Amino acid sequence: MRLSVQSAPFDLGAESVAFAKGAAGAGAVVTFTGIVRDNGGALAAMEIEHYPGMTERAIGAIMDQAMARWSLADALVIHRHGRLAGGEMIMMVATASPHRADAFAAAEFLMDYLKSRAPFWKKELGPDGATWVAAKDEDEAALLRW
């Protein structure tokens, strides 16, 4: 299991290949990559803040839950912070399991958690100034299924 909270971009291809190669006993690998939406060109940038240590502990705990709940061989979460432009990769989740159903379910669980509850604060910068991104009702509702 690996978690990285980082400001630097990541190489999706290299991360995916390395994860799959290291997933001994897996019959399925699921990956998801989140990309900063540019809101039709209206987004100049997104700034993501976090508290080092607290963020890693919170995400690590949810990764532990995923590992315990589903039959996973491995899990990976990469989440960026700092200033990101529209179109940049913001996060990656990968899960590996002997069977695809567990890999998909665990990946969705991790993505739902990261979207709604991970301790990141996001601010969108646009032509009208800066706006903090608020939690959406549909994101909170997605957590209820778990």
Short mmCIF file of N, CA and C in Angstrom, two decimals:
data_model
loop_
_atom_site.label_atom_id
_atom_site.label_comp_id
_atom_site.label_asym_id
_atom_site.label_seq_id
_atom_site.Cartn_x
_atom_site.Cartn_y
_atom_site.Cartn_z
N MET A 1 0.86 -1.17 0.00
CA MET A 1 0.00 0.00 0.00
C MET A 1 0.90 1.23 0.00
N ARG A 2 0.56 2.18 -0.88
CA ARG A 2 1.38 3.39 -0.96
C ARG A 2 0.49 4.62 -1.06
N LEU A 3 0.87 5.65 -0.34
CA LEU A 3 0.17 6.93 -0.34
C LEU A 3 1.20 8.02 -0.55
N SER A 4 0.90 8.94 -1.47
CA SER A 4 1.77 10.09 -1.69
C SER A 4 0.92 11.34 -1.81
N VAL A 5 1.17 12.31 -0.95
CA VAL A 5 0.56 13.64 -1.04
C VAL A 5 1.71 14.54 -1.47
N GLN A 6 1.61 15.09 -2.67
CA GLN A 6 2.77 15.74 -3.27
C GLN A 6 2.35 16.95 -4.09
N SER A 7 3.29 17.86 -4.29
CA SER A 7 3.03 19.01 -5.16
C SER A 7 3.43 18.70 -6.60
N ALA A 8 4.37 17.82 -6.79
CA ALA A 8 4.89 17.54 -8.13
C ALA A 8 3.90 16.71 -8.96
N PRO A 9 3.91 16.95 -10.27
CA PRO A 9 3.11 16.11 -11.16
C PRO A 9 3.58 14.66 -11.07
N PHE A 10 2.72 13.73 -11.47
CA PHE A 10 3.10 12.33 -11.51
C PHE A 10 2.91 11.80 -12.92
N ASP A 11 3.62 10.73 -13.23
CA ASP A 11 3.55 10.10 -14.54
C ASP A 11 2.54 8.96 -14.45
N LEU A 12 1.36 9.18 -15.01
CA LEU A 12 0.28 8.21 -14.92
C LEU A 12 0.68 6.85 -15.47
N GLY A 13 1.31 6.84 -16.61
CA GLY A 13 1.72 5.57 -17.22
C GLY A 13 2.71 4.82 -16.36
N ALA A 14 3.73 5.50 -15.89
CA ALA A 14 4.76 4.86 -15.07
C ALA A 14 4.17 4.37 -13.75
N GLU A 15 3.31 5.19 -13.14
CA GLU A 15 2.69 4.78 -11.87
C GLU A 15 1.79 3.55 -12.07
N SER A 16 1.03 3.54 -13.15
CA SER A 16 0.12 2.41 -13.43
C SER A 16 0.90 1.12 -13.68
N VAL A 17 1.94 1.21 -14.49
CA VAL A 17 2.75 0.03 -14.80
C VAL A 17 3.44 -0.49 -13.55
N ALA A 18 4.05 0.38 -12.78
CA ALA A 18 4.74 -0.05 -11.55
C ALA A 18 3.76 -0.68 -10.57
N PHE A 19 2.58 -0.08 -10.44
CA PHE A 19 1.58 -0.62 -9.52
C PHE A 19 1.17 -2.02 -9.97
N ALA A 20 0.84 -2.19 -11.24
CA ALA A 20 0.40 -3.50 -11.75
C ALA A 20 1.49 -4.55 -11.60
N LYS A 21 2.73 -4.19 -11.86
CA LYS A 21 3.84 -5.14 -11.73
C LYS A 21 4.03 -5.58 -10.29
N GLY A 22 3.77 -4.70 -9.35
CA GLY A 22 3.98 -5.02 -7.94
C GLY A 22 2.80 -5.69 -7.27
N ALA A 23 1.70 -5.85 -7.98
CA ALA A 23 0.47 -6.40 -7.40
C ALA A 23 0.45 -7.92 -7.53
N ALA A 24 1.27 -8.58 -6.73
CA ALA A 24 1.37 -10.03 -6.79
C ALA A 24 0.04 -10.68 -6.46
N GLY A 25 -0.36 -11.65 -7.26
CA GLY A 25 -1.59 -12.39 -7.02
C GLY A 25 -2.85 -11.71 -7.52
N ALA A 26 -2.70 -10.54 -8.12
CA ALA A 26 -3.89 -9.81 -8.59
C ALA A 26 -4.32 -10.34 -9.95
N GLY A 27 -5.62 -10.39 -10.14
CA GLY A 27 -6.20 -10.71 -11.43
C GLY A 27 -6.83 -9.48 -12.06
N ALA A 28 -6.90 -8.41 -11.29
CA ALA A 28 -7.51 -7.17 -11.77
C ALA A 28 -6.82 -5.97 -11.14
N VAL A 29 -6.62 -4.96 -11.95
CA VAL A 29 -6.12 -3.67 -11.48
C VAL A 29 -7.06 -2.61 -12.01
N VAL A 30 -7.54 -1.76 -11.12
CA VAL A 30 -8.41 -0.64 -11.50
C VAL A 30 -7.66 0.64 -11.18
N THR A 31 -7.66 1.56 -12.14
CA THR A 31 -7.05 2.86 -11.89
C THR A 31 -8.06 3.96 -12.23
N PHE A 32 -7.95 5.05 -11.50
CA PHE A 32 -8.76 6.24 -11.76
C PHE A 32 -7.84 7.43 -11.61
N THR A 33 -7.97 8.38 -12.52
CA THR A 33 -7.19 9.60 -12.45
C THR A 33 -8.13 10.79 -12.49
N GLY A 34 -8.04 11.66 -11.50
CA GLY A 34 -8.82 12.88 -11.47
C GLY A 34 -8.05 14.00 -12.14
N ILE A 35 -8.76 14.81 -12.91
CA ILE A 35 -8.17 15.91 -13.65
C ILE A 35 -8.87 17.21 -13.24
N VAL A 36 -8.12 18.27 -13.08
CA VAL A 36 -8.69 19.57 -12.73
C VAL A 36 -9.54 20.05 -13.91
N ARG A 37 -10.84 20.24 -13.67
CA ARG A 37 -11.73 20.77 -14.70
C ARG A 37 -11.43 22.25 -14.90
N ASP A 38 -11.44 22.68 -16.14
CA ASP A 38 -11.15 24.09 -16.40
C ASP A 38 -12.41 24.94 -16.49
N ASN A 39 -13.56 24.34 -16.22
CA ASN A 39 -14.85 25.07 -16.23
C ASN A 39 -15.04 25.87 -17.52
N GLY A 40 -14.81 25.20 -18.64
CA GLY A 40 -15.00 25.86 -19.93
C GLY A 40 -14.02 26.97 -20.19
N GLY A 41 -12.85 26.90 -19.60
CA GLY A 41 -11.83 27.93 -19.77
C GLY A 41 -11.90 29.04 -18.74
N ALA A 42 -12.89 28.98 -17.83
CA ALA A 42 -13.05 30.04 -16.83
C ALA A 42 -12.12 29.87 -15.62
N LEU A 43 -11.52 28.70 -15.48
CA LEU A 43 -10.64 28.46 -14.34
C LEU A 43 -9.21 28.83 -14.70
N ALA A 44 -8.65 29.77 -13.98
CA ALA A 44 -7.24 30.12 -14.17
C ALA A 44 -6.35 29.09 -13.49
N ALA A 45 -6.75 28.67 -12.30
CA ALA A 45 -5.99 27.68 -11.54
C ALA A 45 -6.81 27.23 -10.33
N MET A 46 -6.38 26.14 -9.75
CA MET A 46 -6.94 25.67 -8.49
C MET A 46 -5.81 25.58 -7.49
N GLU A 47 -6.04 26.09 -6.30
CA GLU A 47 -5.05 25.98 -5.23
C GLU A 47 -5.59 25.00 -4.19
N ILE A 48 -4.76 24.02 -3.85
CA ILE A 48 -5.15 22.98 -2.90
C ILE A 48 -4.22 23.06 -1.71
N GLU A 49 -4.84 23.19 -0.53
CA GLU A 49 -4.08 23.27 0.72
C GLU A 49 -4.37 22.02 1.56
N HIS A 50 -3.44 21.71 2.45
CA HIS A 50 -3.63 20.60 3.38
C HIS A 50 -2.67 20.78 4.56
N TYR A 51 -2.94 20.00 5.61
CA TYR A 51 -2.03 19.98 6.76
C TYR A 51 -1.20 18.71 6.68
N PRO A 52 0.10 18.83 6.38
CA PRO A 52 0.95 17.64 6.31
C PRO A 52 0.86 16.83 7.61
N GLY A 53 0.86 15.55 7.46
CA GLY A 53 0.72 14.66 8.61
C GLY A 53 -0.73 14.31 8.84
N MET A 54 -1.58 15.30 9.06
CA MET A 54 -3.00 15.05 9.26
C MET A 54 -3.62 14.44 8.00
N THR A 55 -3.29 14.98 6.85
CA THR A 55 -3.86 14.50 5.59
C THR A 55 -3.44 13.05 5.35
N GLU A 56 -2.17 12.76 5.51
CA GLU A 56 -1.69 11.41 5.28
C GLU A 56 -2.32 10.41 6.25
N ARG A 57 -2.47 10.80 7.51
CA ARG A 57 -3.09 9.90 8.48
C ARG A 57 -4.55 9.60 8.11
N ALA A 58 -5.28 10.63 7.71
CA ALA A 58 -6.69 10.45 7.36
C ALA A 58 -6.84 9.56 6.12
N ILE A 59 -6.07 9.82 5.10
CA ILE A 59 -6.18 9.00 3.88
C ILE A 59 -5.65 7.59 4.14
N GLY A 60 -4.58 7.48 4.89
CA GLY A 60 -4.05 6.16 5.24
C GLY A 60 -5.07 5.31 5.98
N ALA A 61 -5.83 5.92 6.87
CA ALA A 61 -6.86 5.19 7.62
C ALA A 61 -7.95 4.67 6.69
N ILE A 62 -8.35 5.45 5.71
CA ILE A 62 -9.39 5.00 4.79
C ILE A 62 -8.83 3.93 3.85
N MET A 63 -7.55 4.03 3.51
CA MET A 63 -6.92 2.97 2.71
C MET A 63 -6.89 1.66 3.50
N ASP A 64 -6.58 1.76 4.80
CA ASP A 64 -6.61 0.56 5.66
C ASP A 64 -8.00 -0.06 5.67
N GLN A 65 -9.03 0.78 5.73
CA GLN A 65 -10.41 0.27 5.70
C GLN A 65 -10.69 -0.46 4.40
N ALA A 66 -10.25 0.11 3.29
CA ALA A 66 -10.47 -0.53 1.99
C ALA A 66 -9.76 -1.88 1.93
N MET A 67 -8.53 -1.92 2.42
CA MET A 67 -7.77 -3.18 2.41
C MET A 67 -8.46 -4.26 3.25
N ALA A 68 -9.06 -3.85 4.36
CA ALA A 68 -9.73 -4.80 5.25
C ALA A 68 -11.09 -5.22 4.71
N ARG A 69 -11.77 -4.33 4.04
CA ARG A 69 -13.14 -4.59 3.60
C ARG A 69 -13.21 -5.42 2.32
N TRP A 70 -12.28 -5.20 1.41
CA TRP A 70 -12.27 -5.94 0.15
C TRP A 70 -11.01 -6.78 0.07
N SER A 71 -11.06 -7.77 -0.78
CA SER A 71 -9.91 -8.66 -0.98
C SER A 71 -8.92 -7.97 -1.92
N LEU A 72 -8.09 -7.11 -1.35
CA LEU A 72 -7.14 -6.36 -2.16
C LEU A 72 -5.73 -6.90 -1.98
N ALA A 73 -5.01 -6.94 -3.08
CA ALA A 73 -3.60 -7.27 -3.04
C ALA A 73 -2.77 -6.01 -2.76
N ASP A 74 -3.31 -4.86 -3.21
CA ASP A 74 -2.56 -3.60 -3.03
C ASP A 74 -3.48 -2.41 -3.30
N ALA A 75 -3.05 -1.24 -2.85
CA ALA A 75 -3.78 0.01 -3.11
C ALA A 75 -2.78 1.14 -3.20
N LEU A 76 -3.13 2.14 -4.00
CA LEU A 76 -2.29 3.30 -4.21
C LEU A 76 -3.17 4.54 -4.26
N VAL A 77 -2.75 5.59 -3.56
CA VAL A 77 -3.39 6.90 -3.68
C VAL A 77 -2.28 7.93 -3.84
N ILE A 78 -2.41 8.73 -4.90
CA ILE A 78 -1.54 9.90 -5.10
C ILE A 78 -2.48 11.09 -5.16
N HIS A 79 -2.20 12.12 -4.37
CA HIS A 79 -3.02 13.34 -4.41
C HIS A 79 -2.08 14.53 -4.38
N ARG A 80 -2.32 15.46 -5.29
CA ARG A 80 -1.46 16.64 -5.37
C ARG A 80 -2.02 17.79 -4.55
N HIS A 81 -1.15 18.72 -4.22
CA HIS A 81 -1.53 19.96 -3.56
C HIS A 81 -0.73 21.08 -4.20
N GLY A 82 -1.09 22.30 -3.86
CA GLY A 82 -0.42 23.46 -4.45
C GLY A 82 -1.28 24.05 -5.56
N ARG A 83 -0.65 24.75 -6.46
CA ARG A 83 -1.36 25.43 -7.56
C ARG A 83 -1.38 24.52 -8.79
N LEU A 84 -2.57 24.22 -9.29
CA LEU A 84 -2.73 23.36 -10.46
C LEU A 84 -3.59 24.07 -11.50
N ALA A 85 -3.22 23.92 -12.75
CA ALA A 85 -3.98 24.50 -13.84
C ALA A 85 -5.04 23.51 -14.32
N GLY A 86 -6.05 24.02 -15.03
CA GLY A 86 -7.04 23.15 -15.63
C GLY A 86 -6.36 22.15 -16.55
N GLY A 87 -6.82 20.92 -16.51
CA GLY A 87 -6.24 19.86 -17.33
C GLY A 87 -5.14 19.07 -16.66
N GLU A 88 -4.63 19.57 -15.54
CA GLU A 88 -3.58 18.82 -14.83
C GLU A 88 -4.18 17.69 -14.02
N MET A 89 -3.40 16.63 -13.88
CA MET A 89 -3.82 15.50 -13.04
C MET A 89 -3.71 15.91 -11.58
N ILE A 90 -4.81 15.70 -10.84
CA ILE A 90 -4.86 16.09 -9.44
C ILE A 90 -4.69 14.88 -8.52
N MET A 91 -5.18 13.71 -8.95
CA MET A 91 -5.08 12.54 -8.09
C MET A 91 -5.17 11.26 -8.89
N MET A 92 -4.72 10.19 -8.25
CA MET A 92 -4.79 8.85 -8.84
C MET A 92 -5.11 7.87 -7.73
N VAL A 93 -6.02 6.95 -8.04
CA VAL A 93 -6.32 5.83 -7.16
C VAL A 93 -6.10 4.56 -7.98
N ALA A 94 -5.46 3.59 -7.38
CA ALA A 94 -5.30 2.28 -8.02
C ALA A 94 -5.54 1.20 -6.98
N THR A 95 -6.26 0.17 -7.39
CA THR A 95 -6.50 -0.97 -6.51
C THR A 95 -6.21 -2.24 -7.30
N ALA A 96 -5.74 -3.25 -6.60
CA ALA A 96 -5.46 -4.55 -7.22
C ALA A 96 -6.10 -5.63 -6.36
N SER A 97 -6.72 -6.59 -7.03
CA SER A 97 -7.43 -7.65 -6.33
C SER A 97 -7.40 -8.92 -7.18
N PRO A 98 -7.60 -10.07 -6.54
CA PRO A 98 -7.72 -11.28 -7.34
C PRO A 98 -8.91 -11.22 -8.32
N HIS A 99 -9.93 -10.46 -7.98
CA HIS A 99 -11.13 -10.38 -8.81
C HIS A 99 -11.54 -8.92 -9.02
N ARG A 100 -12.10 -8.62 -10.18
CA ARG A 100 -12.40 -7.25 -10.56
C ARG A 100 -13.44 -6.57 -9.68
N ALA A 101 -14.44 -7.30 -9.19
CA ALA A 101 -15.49 -6.65 -8.40
C ALA A 101 -14.91 -5.95 -7.18
N ASP A 102 -14.01 -6.60 -6.47
CA ASP A 102 -13.40 -5.99 -5.29
C ASP A 102 -12.51 -4.81 -5.68
N ALA A 103 -11.79 -4.93 -6.79
CA ALA A 103 -10.91 -3.84 -7.24
C ALA A 103 -11.74 -2.61 -7.60
N PHE A 104 -12.86 -2.81 -8.32
CA PHE A 104 -13.72 -1.67 -8.67
C PHE A 104 -14.37 -1.06 -7.43
N ALA A 105 -14.94 -1.89 -6.56
CA ALA A 105 -15.63 -1.37 -5.37
C ALA A 105 -14.67 -0.58 -4.48
N ALA A 106 -13.50 -1.13 -4.24
CA ALA A 106 -12.53 -0.45 -3.38
C ALA A 106 -12.07 0.87 -4.00
N ALA A 107 -11.86 0.89 -5.31
CA ALA A 107 -11.45 2.12 -5.98
C ALA A 107 -12.54 3.18 -5.86
N GLU A 108 -13.80 2.80 -6.06
CA GLU A 108 -14.90 3.76 -5.92
C GLU A 108 -15.01 4.28 -4.49
N PHE A 109 -14.85 3.40 -3.52
CA PHE A 109 -14.87 3.78 -2.12
C PHE A 109 -13.79 4.83 -1.84
N LEU A 110 -12.58 4.57 -2.29
CA LEU A 110 -11.48 5.52 -2.07
C LEU A 110 -11.73 6.84 -2.78
N MET A 111 -12.23 6.79 -4.01
CA MET A 111 -12.51 8.02 -4.75
C MET A 111 -13.59 8.84 -4.07
N ASP A 112 -14.66 8.17 -3.61
CA ASP A 112 -15.74 8.89 -2.92
C ASP A 112 -15.22 9.56 -1.65
N TYR A 113 -14.38 8.86 -0.90
CA TYR A 113 -13.81 9.43 0.30
C TYR A 113 -12.93 10.64 -0.02
N LEU A 114 -12.05 10.48 -1.01
CA LEU A 114 -11.15 11.58 -1.36
C LEU A 114 -11.92 12.81 -1.82
N LYS A 115 -13.01 12.62 -2.52
CA LYS A 115 -13.80 13.74 -3.04
C LYS A 115 -14.50 14.50 -1.91
N SER A 116 -14.96 13.77 -0.89
CA SER A 116 -15.81 14.39 0.13
C SER A 116 -15.16 14.64 1.47
N ARG A 117 -14.28 13.76 1.90
CA ARG A 117 -13.84 13.82 3.28
C ARG A 117 -12.35 13.98 3.51
N ALA A 118 -11.56 13.79 2.49
CA ALA A 118 -10.12 13.95 2.69
C ALA A 118 -9.85 15.41 3.06
N PRO A 119 -8.96 15.64 4.01
CA PRO A 119 -8.72 17.01 4.48
C PRO A 119 -7.86 17.84 3.53
N PHE A 120 -8.50 18.23 2.43
CA PHE A 120 -7.91 19.17 1.48
C PHE A 120 -8.86 20.36 1.38
N TRP A 121 -8.31 21.54 1.19
CA TRP A 121 -9.12 22.74 0.97
C TRP A 121 -8.77 23.26 -0.40
N LYS A 122 -9.82 23.41 -1.24
CA LYS A 122 -9.61 23.76 -2.64
C LYS A 122 -10.20 25.14 -2.93
N LYS A 123 -9.41 25.94 -3.61
CA LYS A 123 -9.85 27.28 -4.00
C LYS A 123 -9.69 27.40 -5.52
N GLU A 124 -10.79 27.81 -6.18
CA GLU A 124 -10.75 28.02 -7.62
C GLU A 124 -10.46 29.50 -7.91
N LEU A 125 -9.53 29.75 -8.81
CA LEU A 125 -9.16 31.10 -9.20
C LEU A 125 -9.65 31.35 -10.62
N GLY A 126 -10.44 32.40 -10.78
CA GLY A 126 -10.99 32.70 -12.09
C GLY A 126 -11.02 34.19 -12.34
N PRO A 127 -11.66 34.60 -13.43
CA PRO A 127 -11.69 36.02 -13.78
C PRO A 127 -12.41 36.89 -12.75
N ASP A 128 -13.29 36.28 -11.97
CA ASP A 128 -14.04 37.04 -10.96
C ASP A 128 -13.42 36.94 -9.56
N GLY A 129 -12.23 36.38 -9.47
CA GLY A 129 -11.57 36.25 -8.18
C GLY A 129 -11.47 34.80 -7.73
N ALA A 130 -11.34 34.61 -6.42
CA ALA A 130 -11.14 33.28 -5.84
C ALA A 130 -12.40 32.83 -5.10
N THR A 131 -12.69 31.54 -5.22
CA THR A 131 -13.85 30.95 -4.55
C THR A 131 -13.43 29.61 -3.94
N TRP A 132 -13.72 29.43 -2.65
CA TRP A 132 -13.48 28.14 -2.01
C TRP A 132 -14.50 27.14 -2.52
N VAL A 133 -14.05 25.92 -2.80
CA VAL A 133 -14.93 24.87 -3.30
C VAL A 133 -15.63 24.22 -2.12
N ALA A 134 -16.96 24.24 -2.15
CA ALA A 134 -17.76 23.64 -1.08
C ALA A 134 -18.10 22.20 -1.43
N ALA A 135 -18.34 21.39 -0.40
CA ALA A 135 -18.77 20.02 -0.60
C ALA A 135 -20.13 20.03 -1.30
N LYS A 136 -20.33 19.07 -2.19
CA LYS A 136 -21.58 18.96 -2.92
C LYS A 136 -22.44 17.87 -2.30
N ASP A 137 -23.75 18.09 -2.33
CA ASP A 137 -24.68 17.13 -1.76
C ASP A 137 -24.54 15.75 -2.41
N GLU A 138 -24.35 15.72 -3.72
CA GLU A 138 -24.24 14.43 -4.41
C GLU A 138 -22.97 13.67 -4.01
N ASP A 139 -21.89 14.41 -3.68
CA ASP A 139 -20.67 13.75 -3.22
C ASP A 139 -20.88 13.15 -1.83
N GLU A 140 -21.56 13.88 -0.97
CA GLU A 140 -21.87 13.36 0.37
C GLU A 140 -22.81 12.15 0.26
N ALA A 141 -23.79 12.22 -0.64
CA ALA A 141 -24.74 11.12 -0.83
C ALA A 141 -24.01 9.86 -1.32
N ALA A 142 -22.98 10.03 -2.13
CA ALA A 142 -22.24 8.87 -2.63
C ALA A 142 -21.59 8.10 -1.49
N LEU A 143 -21.22 8.78 -0.41
CA LEU A 143 -20.62 8.09 0.74
C LEU A 143 -21.59 7.20 1.49
N LEU A 144 -22.87 7.52 1.40
CA LEU A 144 -23.89 6.76 2.15
C LEU A 144 -23.98 5.31 1.70
N ARG A 145 -23.60 5.01 0.47
CA ARG A 145 -23.69 3.63 0.01
C ARG A 145 -22.64 2.73 0.63
N TRP A 146 -21.64 3.33 1.23
CA TRP A 146 -20.58 2.53 1.85
C TRP A 146 -20.87 2.31 3.31
#
